[in-house]
Amino acid sequence: MYAHLQSLLKQRQQAALYRYRQIHDTFYPQTPILQIDGQNYLAFCSNDYLGLASHPRIKSALQQGAEKYAVGSGASHLVTGHSLAHHQLETELATYTGRERALVFSTGYMANLGIVTSLLGRHDAVFLDKLNHASLVDAALLSRAKLERYPHNHMQKLGQLLKQSQAQHKLIITDGVFSMDGDLAPLPKMVEIAKTYQAWIMVDDAHGLGVLGDTGRGTLEKYELGENEIPILMGTLGKAFGVFGAFVAGSELLIETLIQTARSYIYTTALPPAIAEAVRASLIVAEEETWRRQHLHELIKYFRQSAADLPLMPSMTPIQPIILGSSETALAVSSALYERQILVTAIRPPTVPQGTARLRITLSALHDKSQVDELIEALKEVLK
Ligand SMILES: *Cc1c(COP(=O)(O)O)cnc(C)c1O
């Protein structure tokens, strides 16, 4: 076994695909500064888009939640793990998304596995964008439905695949905001196509919720689409909401089905109730502190104007990638930035397609314009 593992790891190393974990000594609240080996780094990597991960009110909700309930939930939801905190959070998420009900999962990965395996079986088909998140691909594979993939945002190809499909049930799944590219799925067109071929639609809005739309309700708000058009909405709670966990929102019937059949909901310990309490506080803060979203969108505009000479992608979200091609180049640029005490992760295959290794720059409400200037200056120097 060890000889086999050694050769696997060696291959990764030779292809510049080996991953290392950095240890962060401290997290400076209210700033995007991270400390590694006692040195400070200006970071543009996290998904904490609204800067809520270190918010005092949310921290305090976590502490009080642990006092009121317990640290652990003690069991799965269907045994004795479902606390009032979870239940209130579900009600509030339903209200937040304007849907009948919501169901909280421990992670987004598990939510996706649970939803797709509950809804589909071997006589069905699932239609995925080539750039969909890995958890959606795994969910599709686990469901045993026929996996049909279309080129990124290629609605004509999606239509063709649906037309040819003999499957009993057809489910289209897309990211609302693509996690490594930052662009949006063309949802209005997709809804039209789904109607034509009687397919169901699910949107994973991990990177849109909290950020897009006038009130932060995400990609669906941006496009003015509701439950009638997109019956299955999945969201995560560890990105813009700054905490941990995930949820699905939809009709009473959808949620009841998931409670009865989603194996990644049933056969796992419920999220700690204090985490649910922290998310409840986070929903309120995300709603009330509108300056976070406003400032973030100003920064995105500012970054795109100031970096107009760089090879930017068509993204109006906090995800602003710079495609560099080979894994070696992406690593070299990321290391050169690191030497300048700027942290931007190199994203390489298999996370992104071959030949599209990139820097994935993400902006947060906690950055200021001078920090964006610093990043762009360093990028220009390094890319020369
Ligand atoms: C992060 C992410 C997930 C997984 O969510 P976790 O809560 O981190 O497991 C699922 N889908 C997309 C698009 C994501 O970006």
PDB file of C-alpha atoms in Angstrom, residues 57-70 83-90 92 104 237 241 243-244 271-285:
ATOM      1  CA  ARG A  57     -22.618  39.790  17.941  1.00  0.00           C
ATOM      2  CA  ILE A  58     -22.342  36.449  16.128  1.00  0.00           C
ATOM      3  CA  LYS A  59     -19.497  35.281  18.374  1.00  0.00           C
ATOM      4  CA  SER A  60     -21.547  36.127  21.399  1.00  0.00           C
ATOM      5  CA  ALA A  61     -24.581  34.237  19.996  1.00  0.00           C
ATOM      6  CA  LEU A  62     -22.339  31.167  19.665  1.00  0.00           C
ATOM      7  CA  GLN A  63     -21.172  31.463  23.278  1.00  0.00           C
ATOM      8  CA  GLN A  64     -24.682  31.950  24.620  1.00  0.00           C
ATOM      9  CA  GLY A  65     -25.919  29.082  22.461  1.00  0.00           C
ATOM     10  CA  ALA A  66     -23.379  26.747  24.035  1.00  0.00           C
ATOM     11  CA  GLU A  67     -24.503  27.852  27.510  1.00  0.00           C
ATOM     12  CA  LYS A  68     -28.207  27.516  26.762  1.00  0.00           C
ATOM     13  CA  TYR A  69     -28.099  24.179  24.927  1.00  0.00           C
ATOM     14  CA  ALA A  70     -24.838  22.228  24.975  1.00  0.00           C
ATOM     15  CA  SER A  83     -33.181  21.508  19.125  1.00  0.00           C
ATOM     16  CA  LEU A  84     -35.343  24.624  19.252  1.00  0.00           C
ATOM     17  CA  ALA A  85     -32.290  26.493  17.888  1.00  0.00           C
ATOM     18  CA  HIS A  86     -32.296  24.348  14.727  1.00  0.00           C
ATOM     19  CA  HIS A  87     -36.036  24.670  14.377  1.00  0.00           C
ATOM     20  CA  GLN A  88     -36.043  28.446  14.746  1.00  0.00           C
ATOM     21  CA  LEU A  89     -33.187  28.714  12.273  1.00  0.00           C
ATOM     22  CA  GLU A  90     -35.174  26.690   9.735  1.00  0.00           C
ATOM     23  CA  GLU A  92     -36.029  32.028   9.747  1.00  0.00           C
ATOM     24  CA  VAL A 104     -30.606  22.661   7.790  1.00  0.00           C
ATOM     25  CA  LEU A 237     -23.929  29.187   5.885  1.00  0.00           C
ATOM     26  CA  PHE A 241     -22.945  34.228   6.502  1.00  0.00           C
ATOM     27  CA  VAL A 243     -20.546  30.563  10.257  1.00  0.00           C
ATOM     28  CA  PHE A 244     -20.975  26.911   9.196  1.00  0.00           C
ATOM     29  CA  LEU A 271     -25.084  20.488  13.776  1.00  0.00           C
ATOM     30  CA  PRO A 272     -24.159  21.837  17.248  1.00  0.00           C
ATOM     31  CA  PRO A 273     -27.134  23.980  18.379  1.00  0.00           C
ATOM     32  CA  ALA A 274     -24.799  26.874  19.231  1.00  0.00           C
ATOM     33  CA  ILE A 275     -23.814  27.001  15.566  1.00  0.00           C
ATOM     34  CA  ALA A 276     -27.498  27.305  14.680  1.00  0.00           C
ATOM     35  CA  GLU A 277     -27.762  30.197  17.180  1.00  0.00           C
ATOM     36  CA  ALA A 278     -24.738  31.889  15.575  1.00  0.00           C
ATOM     37  CA  VAL A 279     -26.304  31.580  12.113  1.00  0.00           C
ATOM     38  CA  ARG A 280     -29.554  33.087  13.416  1.00  0.00           C
ATOM     39  CA  ALA A 281     -27.592  36.138  14.599  1.00  0.00           C
ATOM     40  CA  SER A 282     -25.735  36.237  11.308  1.00  0.00           C
ATOM     41  CA  LEU A 283     -28.957  36.399   9.278  1.00  0.00           C
ATOM     42  CA  ILE A 284     -29.991  39.471  11.276  1.00  0.00           C
ATOM     43  CA  VAL A 285     -26.607  41.185  10.932  1.00  0.00           C
TER      44      VAL A 285
END
